[in-house]
Short mmCIF file of C-alpha atoms in Angstrom, two decimals:
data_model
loop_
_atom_site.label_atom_id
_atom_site.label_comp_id
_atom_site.label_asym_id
_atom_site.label_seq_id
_atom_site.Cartn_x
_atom_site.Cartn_y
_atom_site.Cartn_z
CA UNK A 106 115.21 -97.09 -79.82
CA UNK A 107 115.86 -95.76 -83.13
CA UNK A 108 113.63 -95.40 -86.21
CA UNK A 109 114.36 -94.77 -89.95
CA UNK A 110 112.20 -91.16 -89.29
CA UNK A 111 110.60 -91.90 -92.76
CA UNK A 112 109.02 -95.33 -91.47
CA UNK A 113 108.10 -93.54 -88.65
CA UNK A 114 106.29 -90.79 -90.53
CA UNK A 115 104.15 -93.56 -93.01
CA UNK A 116 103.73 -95.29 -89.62
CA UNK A 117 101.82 -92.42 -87.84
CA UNK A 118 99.75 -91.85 -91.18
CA UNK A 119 96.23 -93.18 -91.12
CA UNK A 120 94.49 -94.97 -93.06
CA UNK A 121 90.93 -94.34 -93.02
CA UNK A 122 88.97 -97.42 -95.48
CA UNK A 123 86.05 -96.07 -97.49
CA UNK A 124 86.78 -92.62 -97.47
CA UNK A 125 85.36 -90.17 -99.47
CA UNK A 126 83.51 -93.27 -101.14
CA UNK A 127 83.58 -97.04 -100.77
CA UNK A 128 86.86 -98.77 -101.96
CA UNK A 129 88.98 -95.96 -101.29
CA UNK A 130 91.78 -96.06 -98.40
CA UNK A 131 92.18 -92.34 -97.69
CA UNK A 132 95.74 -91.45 -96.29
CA UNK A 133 95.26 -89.05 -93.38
CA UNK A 134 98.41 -87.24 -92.23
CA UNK A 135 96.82 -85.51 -89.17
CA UNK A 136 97.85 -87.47 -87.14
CA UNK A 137 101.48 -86.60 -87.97
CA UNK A 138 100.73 -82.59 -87.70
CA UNK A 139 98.81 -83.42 -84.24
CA UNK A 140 101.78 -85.40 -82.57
CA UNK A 141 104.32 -82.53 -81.83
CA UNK A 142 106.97 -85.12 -82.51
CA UNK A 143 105.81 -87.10 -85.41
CA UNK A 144 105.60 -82.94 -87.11
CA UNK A 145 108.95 -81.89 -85.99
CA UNK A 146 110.25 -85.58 -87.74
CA UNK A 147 108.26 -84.33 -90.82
CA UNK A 148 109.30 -81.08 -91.26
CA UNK A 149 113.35 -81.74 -90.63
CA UNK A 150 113.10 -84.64 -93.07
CA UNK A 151 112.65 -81.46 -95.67
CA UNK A 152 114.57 -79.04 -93.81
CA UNK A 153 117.21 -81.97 -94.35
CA UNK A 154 116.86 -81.84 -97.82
CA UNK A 155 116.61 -78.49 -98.44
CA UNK A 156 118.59 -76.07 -96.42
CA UNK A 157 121.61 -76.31 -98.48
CA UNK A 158 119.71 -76.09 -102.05
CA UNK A 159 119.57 -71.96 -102.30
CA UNK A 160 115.72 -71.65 -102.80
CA UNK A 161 113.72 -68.10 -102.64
CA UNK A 162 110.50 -69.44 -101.94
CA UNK A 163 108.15 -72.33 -101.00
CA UNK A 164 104.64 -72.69 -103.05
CA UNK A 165 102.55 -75.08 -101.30
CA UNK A 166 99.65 -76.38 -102.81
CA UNK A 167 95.73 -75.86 -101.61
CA UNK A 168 95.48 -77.13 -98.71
CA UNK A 169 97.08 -79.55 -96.88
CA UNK A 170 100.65 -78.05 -98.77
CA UNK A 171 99.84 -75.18 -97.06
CA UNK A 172 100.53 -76.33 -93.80
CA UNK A 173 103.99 -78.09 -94.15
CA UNK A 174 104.98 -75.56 -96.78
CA UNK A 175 104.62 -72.38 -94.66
CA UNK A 176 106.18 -74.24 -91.59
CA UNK A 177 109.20 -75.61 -93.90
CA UNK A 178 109.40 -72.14 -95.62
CA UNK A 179 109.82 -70.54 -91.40
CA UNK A 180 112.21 -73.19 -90.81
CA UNK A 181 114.12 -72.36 -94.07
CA UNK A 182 114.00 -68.47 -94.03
CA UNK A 183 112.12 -68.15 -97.06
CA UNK A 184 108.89 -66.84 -98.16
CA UNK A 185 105.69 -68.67 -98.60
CA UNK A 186 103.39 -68.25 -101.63
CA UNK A 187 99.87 -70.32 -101.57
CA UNK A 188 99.11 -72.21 -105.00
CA UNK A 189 95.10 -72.14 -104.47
CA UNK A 190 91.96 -73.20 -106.06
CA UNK A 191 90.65 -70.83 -108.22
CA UNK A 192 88.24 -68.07 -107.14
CA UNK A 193 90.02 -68.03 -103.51
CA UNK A 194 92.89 -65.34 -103.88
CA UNK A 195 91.89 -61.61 -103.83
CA UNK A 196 94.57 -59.82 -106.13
CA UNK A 197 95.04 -59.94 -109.62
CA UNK A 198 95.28 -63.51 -110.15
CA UNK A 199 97.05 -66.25 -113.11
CA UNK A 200 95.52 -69.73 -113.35
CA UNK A 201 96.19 -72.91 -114.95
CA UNK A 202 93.80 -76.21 -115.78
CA UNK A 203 94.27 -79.45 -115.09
CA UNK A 204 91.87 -82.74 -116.30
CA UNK A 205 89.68 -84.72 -113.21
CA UNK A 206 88.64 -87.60 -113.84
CA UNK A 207 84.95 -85.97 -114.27
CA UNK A 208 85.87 -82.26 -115.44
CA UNK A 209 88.24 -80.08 -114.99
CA UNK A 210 89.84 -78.10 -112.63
CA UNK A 211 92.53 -75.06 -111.81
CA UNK A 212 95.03 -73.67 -109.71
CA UNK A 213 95.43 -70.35 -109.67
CA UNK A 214 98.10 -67.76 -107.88
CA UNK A 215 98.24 -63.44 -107.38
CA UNK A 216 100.61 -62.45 -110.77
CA UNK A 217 103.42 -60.86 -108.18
CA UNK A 218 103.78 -64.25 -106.46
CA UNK A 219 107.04 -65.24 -107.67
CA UNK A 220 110.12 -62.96 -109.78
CA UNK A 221 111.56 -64.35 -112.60
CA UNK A 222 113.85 -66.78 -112.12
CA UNK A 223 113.48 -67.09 -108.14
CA UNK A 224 113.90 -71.01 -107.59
CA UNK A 225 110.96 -72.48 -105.72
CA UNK A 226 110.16 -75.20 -104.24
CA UNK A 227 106.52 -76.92 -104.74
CA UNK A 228 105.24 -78.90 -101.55
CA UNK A 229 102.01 -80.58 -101.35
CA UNK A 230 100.93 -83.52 -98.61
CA UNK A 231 100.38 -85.97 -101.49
CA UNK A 232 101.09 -87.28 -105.61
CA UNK A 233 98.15 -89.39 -106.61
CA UNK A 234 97.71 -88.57 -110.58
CA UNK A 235 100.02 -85.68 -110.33
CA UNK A 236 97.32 -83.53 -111.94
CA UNK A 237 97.35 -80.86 -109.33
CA UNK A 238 101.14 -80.63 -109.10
CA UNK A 239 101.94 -80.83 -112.87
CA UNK A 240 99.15 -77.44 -113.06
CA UNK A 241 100.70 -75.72 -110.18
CA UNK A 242 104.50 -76.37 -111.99
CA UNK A 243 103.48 -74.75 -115.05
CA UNK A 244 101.71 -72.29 -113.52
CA UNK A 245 104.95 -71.18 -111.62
CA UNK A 246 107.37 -71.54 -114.89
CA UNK A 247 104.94 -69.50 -116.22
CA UNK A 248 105.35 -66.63 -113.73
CA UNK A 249 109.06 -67.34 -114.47
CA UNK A 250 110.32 -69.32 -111.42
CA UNK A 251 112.36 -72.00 -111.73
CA UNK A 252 110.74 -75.19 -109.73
CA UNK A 253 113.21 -76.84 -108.27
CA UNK A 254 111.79 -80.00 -106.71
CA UNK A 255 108.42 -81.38 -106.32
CA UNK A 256 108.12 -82.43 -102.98
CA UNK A 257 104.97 -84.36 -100.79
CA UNK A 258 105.07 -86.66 -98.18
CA UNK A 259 103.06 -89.32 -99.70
CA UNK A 260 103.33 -90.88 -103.02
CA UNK A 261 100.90 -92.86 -104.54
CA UNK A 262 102.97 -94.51 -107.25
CA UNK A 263 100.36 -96.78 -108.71
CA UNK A 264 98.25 -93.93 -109.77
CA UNK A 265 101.25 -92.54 -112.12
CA UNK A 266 101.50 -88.87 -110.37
CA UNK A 267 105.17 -89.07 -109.52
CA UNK A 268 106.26 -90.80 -112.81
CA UNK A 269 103.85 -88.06 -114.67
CA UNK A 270 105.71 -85.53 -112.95
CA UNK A 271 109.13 -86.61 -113.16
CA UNK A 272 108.41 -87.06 -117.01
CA UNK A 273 107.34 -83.18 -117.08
CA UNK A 274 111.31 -83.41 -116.31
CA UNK A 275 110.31 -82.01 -112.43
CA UNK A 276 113.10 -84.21 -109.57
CA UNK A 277 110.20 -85.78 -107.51
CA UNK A 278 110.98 -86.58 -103.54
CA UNK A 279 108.16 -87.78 -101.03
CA UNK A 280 109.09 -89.04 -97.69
CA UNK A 281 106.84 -92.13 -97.86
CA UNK A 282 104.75 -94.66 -100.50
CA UNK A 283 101.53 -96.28 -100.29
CA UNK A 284 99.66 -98.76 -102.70
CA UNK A 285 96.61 -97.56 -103.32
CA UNK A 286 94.37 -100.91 -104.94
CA UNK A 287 91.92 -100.21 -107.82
CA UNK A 288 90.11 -96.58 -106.16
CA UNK A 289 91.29 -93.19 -107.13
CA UNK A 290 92.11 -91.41 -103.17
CA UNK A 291 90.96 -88.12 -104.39
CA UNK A 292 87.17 -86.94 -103.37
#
């Protein structure tokens, strides 16, 4: 039997109703990372993409981009750098805001995370308002990388991220789309 490996990925995502609060449908992609097939589809969907697209790193985004970033940035040869929530990183440290919908938030990364003009590639599991990934783009341009994709495996297209982000002028690709009714997904 063979499966379009992009259904098969929003297939194995769960959907867990009333998660963090009621009226949200939370989109849970453990079980892709816990089925050692359902992960390996995952991960050469991007590998796909990218291997011929001469990127220096992979900056995946606190916390769930840190797991298919660092694996894609093994599979890829390239170096990982971690786009975290401020206060978490050790080192001397650059951060950027971004608007919640109650407050605000940032991203930060160590200053030597990225050279100027390296061309990196920003991974996260998922683009609700695009808040987080729009922060963690300018936060790389302004430690002089180029971003060359924005890249999740779920897209939440009613909520505006990936248009947001594709606006910013940022190529958008996610391996799979869900509708998402009238909640925000984000605790």
């Amino acid at each position: 039997m063979q499966t379009d490996p992009a259904q098969y990925i929003r297939d194995t995502i769960r959907t867990v109703p009333d998660w963090p609060k009621p009226g949200v449908q939370f989109r849970d992609i453990t079980p892709v990372l816990q089925d050692p097939r359902s992960f390996r589809v995952l991960i050469d969907l991007f590998v796909y993409r990218y291997m011929r697209q001469r990127l220096d790193l992979v900056a995946g985004i606190d916390a769930r981009g840190f797991i298919v970033g660092s694996v894609l940035a093994y599979e890829l040869n390239l170096g990982f750098v971690p786009v975290r929530k401020q206060g978490k990183l050790p080192f001397r440290t650059v951060a950027e805001e971004y608007a919640l919908e109650y407050g605000n938030a940032a991203v930060e990364m160590h200053t030597d995370s990225v050279r100027p003009g390296q061309r990196v590639l920003l991974i996260d599991d998922l683009i609700a308002t695009g808040g987080t990934m729009l922060a963690a783009s300018r936060l790389l341009q302004r430690l002089g990388a180029n971003v060359a994709e924005a890249a999740a495996i779920i897209d939440l297209p009613d909520l505006g991220g990936s248009k947001a982000v594709r606006d910013s002028g940022l190529p958008v690709y996610t391996v799979c789309e869900f509708e998402t009714g009238p909640e925000h997904p984000e605790p």
